[in-house]
mmCIF file of C-alpha atoms in Angstrom:
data_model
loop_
_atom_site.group_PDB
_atom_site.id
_atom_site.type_symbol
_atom_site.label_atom_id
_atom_site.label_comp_id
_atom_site.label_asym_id
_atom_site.label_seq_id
_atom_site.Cartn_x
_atom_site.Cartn_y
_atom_site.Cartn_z
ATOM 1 C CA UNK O 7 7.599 -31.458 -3.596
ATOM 2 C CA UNK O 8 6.761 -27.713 -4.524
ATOM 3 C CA UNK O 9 5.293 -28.621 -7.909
ATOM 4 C CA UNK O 10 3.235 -31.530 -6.539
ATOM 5 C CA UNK O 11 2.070 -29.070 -3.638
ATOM 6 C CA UNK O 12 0.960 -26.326 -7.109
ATOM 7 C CA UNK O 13 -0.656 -29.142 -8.604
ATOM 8 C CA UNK O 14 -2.974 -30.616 -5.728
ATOM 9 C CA UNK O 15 -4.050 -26.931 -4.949
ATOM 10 C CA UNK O 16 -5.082 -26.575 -8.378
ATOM 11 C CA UNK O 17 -7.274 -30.023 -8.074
ATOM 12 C CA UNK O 18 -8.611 -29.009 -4.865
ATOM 13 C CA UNK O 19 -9.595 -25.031 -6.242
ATOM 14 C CA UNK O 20 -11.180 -26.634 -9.166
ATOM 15 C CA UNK O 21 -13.641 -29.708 -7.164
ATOM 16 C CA UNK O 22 -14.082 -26.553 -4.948
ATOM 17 C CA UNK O 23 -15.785 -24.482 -7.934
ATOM 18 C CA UNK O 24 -17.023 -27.981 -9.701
ATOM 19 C CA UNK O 25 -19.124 -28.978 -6.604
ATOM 20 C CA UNK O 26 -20.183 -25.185 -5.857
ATOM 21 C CA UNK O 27 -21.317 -24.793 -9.599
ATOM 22 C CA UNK O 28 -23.529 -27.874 -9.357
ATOM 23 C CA UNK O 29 -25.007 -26.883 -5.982
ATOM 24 C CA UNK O 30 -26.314 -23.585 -7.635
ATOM 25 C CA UNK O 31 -27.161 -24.805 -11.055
ATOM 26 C CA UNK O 32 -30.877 -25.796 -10.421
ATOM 27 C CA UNK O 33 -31.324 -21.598 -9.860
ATOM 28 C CA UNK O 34 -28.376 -20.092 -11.244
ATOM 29 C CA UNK O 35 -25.563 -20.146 -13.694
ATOM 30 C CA UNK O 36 -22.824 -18.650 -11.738
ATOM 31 C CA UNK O 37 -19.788 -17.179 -13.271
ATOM 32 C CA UNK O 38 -16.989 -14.123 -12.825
ATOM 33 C CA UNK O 39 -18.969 -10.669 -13.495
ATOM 34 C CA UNK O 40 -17.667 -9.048 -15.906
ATOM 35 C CA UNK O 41 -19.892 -5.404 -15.747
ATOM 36 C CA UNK O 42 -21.662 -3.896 -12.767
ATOM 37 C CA UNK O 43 -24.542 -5.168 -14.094
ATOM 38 C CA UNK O 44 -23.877 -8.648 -13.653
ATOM 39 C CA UNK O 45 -21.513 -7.812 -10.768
ATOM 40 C CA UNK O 46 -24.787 -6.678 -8.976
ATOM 41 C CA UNK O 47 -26.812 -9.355 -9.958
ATOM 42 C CA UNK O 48 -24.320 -11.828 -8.380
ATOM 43 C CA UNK O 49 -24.127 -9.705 -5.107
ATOM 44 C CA UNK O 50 -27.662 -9.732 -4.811
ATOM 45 C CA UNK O 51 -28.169 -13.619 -4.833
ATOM 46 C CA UNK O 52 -25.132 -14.249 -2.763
ATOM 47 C CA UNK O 53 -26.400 -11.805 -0.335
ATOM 48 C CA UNK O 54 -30.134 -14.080 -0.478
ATOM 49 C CA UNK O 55 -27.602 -17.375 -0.179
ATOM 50 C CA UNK O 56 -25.559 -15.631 2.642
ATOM 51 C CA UNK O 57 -27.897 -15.540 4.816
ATOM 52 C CA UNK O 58 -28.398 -19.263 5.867
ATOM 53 C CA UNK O 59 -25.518 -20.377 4.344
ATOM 54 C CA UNK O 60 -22.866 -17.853 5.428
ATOM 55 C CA UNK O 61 -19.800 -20.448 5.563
ATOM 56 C CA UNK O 62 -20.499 -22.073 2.135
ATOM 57 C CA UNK O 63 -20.702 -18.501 0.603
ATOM 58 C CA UNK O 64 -17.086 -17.889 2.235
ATOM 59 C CA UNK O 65 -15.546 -20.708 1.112
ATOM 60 C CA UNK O 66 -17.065 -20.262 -2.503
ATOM 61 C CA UNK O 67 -15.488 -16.730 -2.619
ATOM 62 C CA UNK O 68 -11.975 -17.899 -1.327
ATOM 63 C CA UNK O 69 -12.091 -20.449 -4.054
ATOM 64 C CA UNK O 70 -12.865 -18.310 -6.932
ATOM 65 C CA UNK O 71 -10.191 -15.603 -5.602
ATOM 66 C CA UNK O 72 -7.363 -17.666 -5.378
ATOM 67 C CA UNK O 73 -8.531 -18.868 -8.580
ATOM 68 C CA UNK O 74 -8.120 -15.652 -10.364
ATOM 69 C CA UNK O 75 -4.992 -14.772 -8.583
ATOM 70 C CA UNK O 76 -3.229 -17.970 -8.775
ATOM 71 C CA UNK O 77 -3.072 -17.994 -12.505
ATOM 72 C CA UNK O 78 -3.256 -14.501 -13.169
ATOM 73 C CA UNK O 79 -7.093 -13.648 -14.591
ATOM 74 C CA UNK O 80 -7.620 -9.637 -14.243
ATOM 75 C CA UNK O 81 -10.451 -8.632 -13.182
ATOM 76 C CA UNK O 82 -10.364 -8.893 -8.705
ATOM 77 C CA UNK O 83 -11.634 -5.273 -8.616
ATOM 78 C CA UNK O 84 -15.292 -6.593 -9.072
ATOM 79 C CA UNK O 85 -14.398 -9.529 -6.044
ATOM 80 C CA UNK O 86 -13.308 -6.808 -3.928
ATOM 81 C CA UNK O 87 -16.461 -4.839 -4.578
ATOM 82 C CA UNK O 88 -18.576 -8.077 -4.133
ATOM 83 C CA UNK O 89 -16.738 -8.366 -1.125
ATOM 84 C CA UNK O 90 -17.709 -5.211 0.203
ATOM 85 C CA UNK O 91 -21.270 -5.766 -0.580
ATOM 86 C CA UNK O 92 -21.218 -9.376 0.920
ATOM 87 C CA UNK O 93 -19.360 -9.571 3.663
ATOM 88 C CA UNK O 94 -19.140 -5.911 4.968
ATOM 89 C CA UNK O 95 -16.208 -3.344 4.799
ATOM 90 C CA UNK O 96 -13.460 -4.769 7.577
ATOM 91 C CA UNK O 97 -14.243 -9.005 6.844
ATOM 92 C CA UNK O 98 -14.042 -8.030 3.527
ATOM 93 C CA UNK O 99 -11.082 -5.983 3.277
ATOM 94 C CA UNK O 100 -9.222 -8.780 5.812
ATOM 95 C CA UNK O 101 -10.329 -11.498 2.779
ATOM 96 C CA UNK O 102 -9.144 -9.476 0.276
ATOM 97 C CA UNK O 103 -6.239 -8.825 1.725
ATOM 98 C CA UNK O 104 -4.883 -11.955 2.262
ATOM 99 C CA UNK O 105 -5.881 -13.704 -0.250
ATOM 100 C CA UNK O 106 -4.555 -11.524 -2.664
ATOM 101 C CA UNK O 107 -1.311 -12.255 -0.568
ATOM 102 C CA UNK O 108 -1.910 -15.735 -0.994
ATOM 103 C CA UNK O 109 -3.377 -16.008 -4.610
ATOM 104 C CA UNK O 110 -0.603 -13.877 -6.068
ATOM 105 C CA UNK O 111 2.331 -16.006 -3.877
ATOM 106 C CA UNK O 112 1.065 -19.062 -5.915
ATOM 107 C CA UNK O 113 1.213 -17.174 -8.761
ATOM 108 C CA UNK O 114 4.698 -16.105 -7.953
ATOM 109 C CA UNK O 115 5.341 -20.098 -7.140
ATOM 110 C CA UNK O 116 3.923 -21.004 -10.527
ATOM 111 C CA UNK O 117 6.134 -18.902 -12.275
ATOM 112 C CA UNK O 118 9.078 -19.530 -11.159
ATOM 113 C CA UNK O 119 8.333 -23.575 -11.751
ATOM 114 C CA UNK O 120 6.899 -23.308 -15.287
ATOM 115 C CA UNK O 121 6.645 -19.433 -16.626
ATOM 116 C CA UNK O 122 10.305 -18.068 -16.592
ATOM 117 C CA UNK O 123 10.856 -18.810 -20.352
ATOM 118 C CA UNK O 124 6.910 -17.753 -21.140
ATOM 119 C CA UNK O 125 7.530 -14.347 -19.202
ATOM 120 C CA UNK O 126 11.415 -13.904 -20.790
ATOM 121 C CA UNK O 127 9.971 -14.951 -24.162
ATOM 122 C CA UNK O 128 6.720 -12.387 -24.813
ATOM 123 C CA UNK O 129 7.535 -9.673 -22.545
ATOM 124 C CA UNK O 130 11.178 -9.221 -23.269
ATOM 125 C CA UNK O 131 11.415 -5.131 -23.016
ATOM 126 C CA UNK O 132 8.991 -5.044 -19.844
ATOM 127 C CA UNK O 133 11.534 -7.901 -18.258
ATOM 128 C CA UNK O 134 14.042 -5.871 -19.502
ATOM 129 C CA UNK O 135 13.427 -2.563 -18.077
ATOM 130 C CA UNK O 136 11.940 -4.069 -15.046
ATOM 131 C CA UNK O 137 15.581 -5.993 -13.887
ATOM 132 C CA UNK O 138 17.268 -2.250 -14.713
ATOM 133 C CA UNK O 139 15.237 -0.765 -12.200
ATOM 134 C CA UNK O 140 15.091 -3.621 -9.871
ATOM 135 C CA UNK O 141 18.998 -3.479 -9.843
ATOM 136 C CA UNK O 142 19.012 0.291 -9.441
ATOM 137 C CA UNK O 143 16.833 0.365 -6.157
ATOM 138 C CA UNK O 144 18.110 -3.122 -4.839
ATOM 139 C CA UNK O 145 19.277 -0.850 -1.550
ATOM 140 C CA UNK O 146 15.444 0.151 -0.633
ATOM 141 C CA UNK O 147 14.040 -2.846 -3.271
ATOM 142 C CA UNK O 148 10.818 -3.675 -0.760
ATOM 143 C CA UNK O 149 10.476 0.049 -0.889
ATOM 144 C CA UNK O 150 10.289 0.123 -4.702
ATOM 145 C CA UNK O 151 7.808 -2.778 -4.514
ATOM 146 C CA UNK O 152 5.808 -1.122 -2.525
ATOM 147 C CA UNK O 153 6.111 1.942 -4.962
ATOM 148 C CA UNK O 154 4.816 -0.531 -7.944
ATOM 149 C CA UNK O 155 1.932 -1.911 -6.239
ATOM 150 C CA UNK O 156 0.890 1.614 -5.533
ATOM 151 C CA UNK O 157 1.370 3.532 -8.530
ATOM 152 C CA UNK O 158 1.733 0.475 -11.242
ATOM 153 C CA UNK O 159 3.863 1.187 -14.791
ATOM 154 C CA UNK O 160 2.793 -2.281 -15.453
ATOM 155 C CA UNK O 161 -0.428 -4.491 -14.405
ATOM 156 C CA UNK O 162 0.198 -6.351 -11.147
ATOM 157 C CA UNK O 163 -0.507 -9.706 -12.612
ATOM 158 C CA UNK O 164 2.483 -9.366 -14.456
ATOM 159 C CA UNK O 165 4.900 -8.509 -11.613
ATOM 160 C CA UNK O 166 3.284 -11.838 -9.725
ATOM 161 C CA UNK O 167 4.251 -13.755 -13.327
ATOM 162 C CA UNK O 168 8.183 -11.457 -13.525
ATOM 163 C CA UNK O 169 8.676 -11.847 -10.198
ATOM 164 C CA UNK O 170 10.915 -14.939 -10.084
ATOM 165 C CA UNK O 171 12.783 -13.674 -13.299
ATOM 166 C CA UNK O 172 13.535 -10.539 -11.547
ATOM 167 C CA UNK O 173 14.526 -12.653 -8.416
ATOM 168 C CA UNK O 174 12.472 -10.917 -5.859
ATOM 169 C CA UNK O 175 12.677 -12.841 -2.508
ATOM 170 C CA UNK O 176 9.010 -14.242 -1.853
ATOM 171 C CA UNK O 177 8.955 -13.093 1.509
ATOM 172 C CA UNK O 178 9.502 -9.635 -0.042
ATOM 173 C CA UNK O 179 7.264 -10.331 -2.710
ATOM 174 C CA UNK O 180 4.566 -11.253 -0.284
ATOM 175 C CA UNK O 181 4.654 -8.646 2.258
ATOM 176 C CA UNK O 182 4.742 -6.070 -0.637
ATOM 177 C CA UNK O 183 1.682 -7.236 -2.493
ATOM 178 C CA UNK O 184 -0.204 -7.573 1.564
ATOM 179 C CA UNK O 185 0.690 -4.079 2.276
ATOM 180 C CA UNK O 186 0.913 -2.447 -1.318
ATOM 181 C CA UNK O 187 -2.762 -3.347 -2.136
ATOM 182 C CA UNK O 188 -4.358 -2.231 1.397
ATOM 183 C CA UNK O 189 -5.227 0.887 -0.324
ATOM 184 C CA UNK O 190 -6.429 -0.280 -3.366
ATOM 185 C CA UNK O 191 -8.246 -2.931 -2.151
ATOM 186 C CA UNK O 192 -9.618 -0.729 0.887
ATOM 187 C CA UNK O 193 -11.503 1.618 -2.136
ATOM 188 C CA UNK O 194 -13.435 -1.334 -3.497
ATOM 189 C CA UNK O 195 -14.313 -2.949 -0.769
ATOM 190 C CA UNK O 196 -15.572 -0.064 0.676
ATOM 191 C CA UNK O 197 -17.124 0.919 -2.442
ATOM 192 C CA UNK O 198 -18.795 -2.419 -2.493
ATOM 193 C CA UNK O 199 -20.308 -1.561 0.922
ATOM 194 C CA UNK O 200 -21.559 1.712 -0.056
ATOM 195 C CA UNK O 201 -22.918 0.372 -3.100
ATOM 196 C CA UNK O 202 -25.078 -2.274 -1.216
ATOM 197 C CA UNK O 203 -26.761 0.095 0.738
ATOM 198 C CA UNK O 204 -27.838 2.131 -2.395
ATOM 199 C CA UNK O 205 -31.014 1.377 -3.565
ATOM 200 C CA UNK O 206 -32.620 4.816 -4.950
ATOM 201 C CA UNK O 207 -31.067 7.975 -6.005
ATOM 202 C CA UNK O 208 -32.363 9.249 -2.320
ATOM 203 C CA UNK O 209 -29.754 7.218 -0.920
ATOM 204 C CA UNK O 210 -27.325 8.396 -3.149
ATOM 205 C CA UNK O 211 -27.528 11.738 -1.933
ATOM 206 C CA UNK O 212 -27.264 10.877 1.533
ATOM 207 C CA UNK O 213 -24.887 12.647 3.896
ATOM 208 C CA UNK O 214 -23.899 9.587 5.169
ATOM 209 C CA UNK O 215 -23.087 8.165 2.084
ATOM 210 C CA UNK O 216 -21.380 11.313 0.374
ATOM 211 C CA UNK O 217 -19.201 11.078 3.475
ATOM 212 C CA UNK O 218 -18.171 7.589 2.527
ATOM 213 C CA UNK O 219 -17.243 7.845 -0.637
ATOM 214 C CA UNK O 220 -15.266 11.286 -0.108
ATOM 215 C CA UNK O 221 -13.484 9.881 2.761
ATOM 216 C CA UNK O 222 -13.038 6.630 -0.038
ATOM 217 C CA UNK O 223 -11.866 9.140 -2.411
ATOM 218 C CA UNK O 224 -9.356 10.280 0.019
ATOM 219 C CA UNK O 225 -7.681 6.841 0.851
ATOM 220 C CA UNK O 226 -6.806 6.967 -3.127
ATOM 221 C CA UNK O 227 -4.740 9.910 -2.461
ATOM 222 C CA UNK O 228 -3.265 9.652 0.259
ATOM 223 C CA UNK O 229 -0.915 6.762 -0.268
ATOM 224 C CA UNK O 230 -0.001 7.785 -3.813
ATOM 225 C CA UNK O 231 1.113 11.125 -2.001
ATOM 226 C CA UNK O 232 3.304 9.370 0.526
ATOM 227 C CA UNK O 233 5.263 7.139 -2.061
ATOM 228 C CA UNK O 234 5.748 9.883 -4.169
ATOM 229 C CA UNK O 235 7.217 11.841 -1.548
ATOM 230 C CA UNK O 236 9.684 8.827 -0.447
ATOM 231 C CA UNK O 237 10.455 7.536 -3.950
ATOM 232 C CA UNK O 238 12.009 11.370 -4.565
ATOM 233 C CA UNK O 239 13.906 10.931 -1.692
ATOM 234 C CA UNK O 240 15.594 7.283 -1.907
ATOM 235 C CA UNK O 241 14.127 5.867 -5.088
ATOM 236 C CA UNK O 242 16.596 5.735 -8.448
ATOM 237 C CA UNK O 243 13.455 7.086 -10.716
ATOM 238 C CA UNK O 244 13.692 9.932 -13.146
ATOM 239 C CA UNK O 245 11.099 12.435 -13.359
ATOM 240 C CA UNK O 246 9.580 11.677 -16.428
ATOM 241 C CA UNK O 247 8.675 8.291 -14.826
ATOM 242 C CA UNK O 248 7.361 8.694 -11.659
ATOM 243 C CA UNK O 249 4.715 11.251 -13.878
ATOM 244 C CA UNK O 250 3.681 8.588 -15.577
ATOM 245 C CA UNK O 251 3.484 6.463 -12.661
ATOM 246 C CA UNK O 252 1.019 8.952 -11.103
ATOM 247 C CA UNK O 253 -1.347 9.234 -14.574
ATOM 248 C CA UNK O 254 -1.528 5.618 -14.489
ATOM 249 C CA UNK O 255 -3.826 5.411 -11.440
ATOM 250 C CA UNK O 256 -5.869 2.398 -12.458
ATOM 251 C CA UNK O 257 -4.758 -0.906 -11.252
ATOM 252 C CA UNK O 258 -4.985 -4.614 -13.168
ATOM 253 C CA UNK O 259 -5.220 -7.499 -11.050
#
């Protein structure tokens, strides 16, 4: 069954992170960065580790993403960056990607098994306003999915977690949260890669690498552009809203 399907993934991500953990913890005491600081410090002894262990390294990174994403833990901007840094800008945005895909379709799955009453129950007026608008744009609905993942009025762990309330199709759900997040994950991957490169403020000042990151800077505009143009056009959202969908330009995954 479904649930039995949830379950065994969950037994398999954590003997996955178990065994990984005890392979490192003669030399390290791994765990999710939480700053740059320790974000870097990670990259730079997966990057020593990567070297002659390149599939383990993979497989330890799939783990913890699907991790995060399957049970909704913000935080997957610093994996995307580490991603960047690790495995390069294209393998990495292809990983993060999909396995946001994935992680947040099992989140989706566990929601609408066990979290319909939790979501209904503390997030009433979000659920609320959220079905309004769903109902509104049902007509172009991948559309406005797209439009959420792009320019957020709420974090997008909790449309994985409202998703089934708000019953979103998963193929819909999927395919919005693959292409949705290109962007977004496209900036911190390739900030990642940058960032690995760096090491003195000589670099930084590179015309190689202030090419990067203003062509990065662009990719964060361009999309936001784009959907604001369409959602004026076919999307049932007032004014006021889409302004504050545009000030809101960080994302929580």
């Amino acid at each position: 069954t479904f649930p039995g399907i949830i379950w065994n993934f969950f037994l398999f991500l954590r003997n996955i992170c178990l065994f990984f953990m005890s392979s490192f913890s003669f030399t390290w005491s791994l765990k999710f960065p939480s700053d740059l600081e320790e974000l870097q410090e990670l990259a730079d002894f997966l990057q020593y580790y990567n070297k002659e262990h390149h599939a383990y390294v993979i497989l330890l990174f799939c783990s913890a993403y699907l991790y995060k994403q399957t049970f909704a833990i913000p935080g997957s901007s610093f994996l995307n960056i580490l991603a960047g840094a690790l495995f390069g800008p294209w393998i990495g945005l292809l990983l993060c990607s999909t396995l946001t895909s994935v992680g947040a379709t099992f989140c989706y799955g566990l929601s609408n098994i066990f979290g319909k009453n939790f979501v209904t129950y503390y997030f009433p007026d979000k659920v609320t306003m959220l079905q309004r608008k769903v109902e509104e744009n049902r007509h172009s609905l991948f559309f406005f999915l797209l439009f959420l993942r792009l320019l957020p009025m709420t974090p997008n762990w909790f449309l994985n977690l409202a998703s089934p309330v708000l019953n979103i199709h998963v193929t819909q759900f999927f395919f919005s949260v693959l292409i949705g997040l290109i962007p977004y994950n496209f900036i911190c991957v390739q900030t990642g890669s940058v960032l690995s490169q760096i090491s003195s403020l000589e670099n930084i000042l590179s015309w190689s690498n202030l090419f990067k990151m203003l062509a990065i800077a662009m990719m964060a505009l361009i999309p936001g552009a784009l959907i604001k143009k369409f959602s004026q056009k076919h999307l049932n959202l007032n004014k006021s809203e889409q302004k504050s969908h545009l000030l809101n330009g960080r994302k929580c995954n």
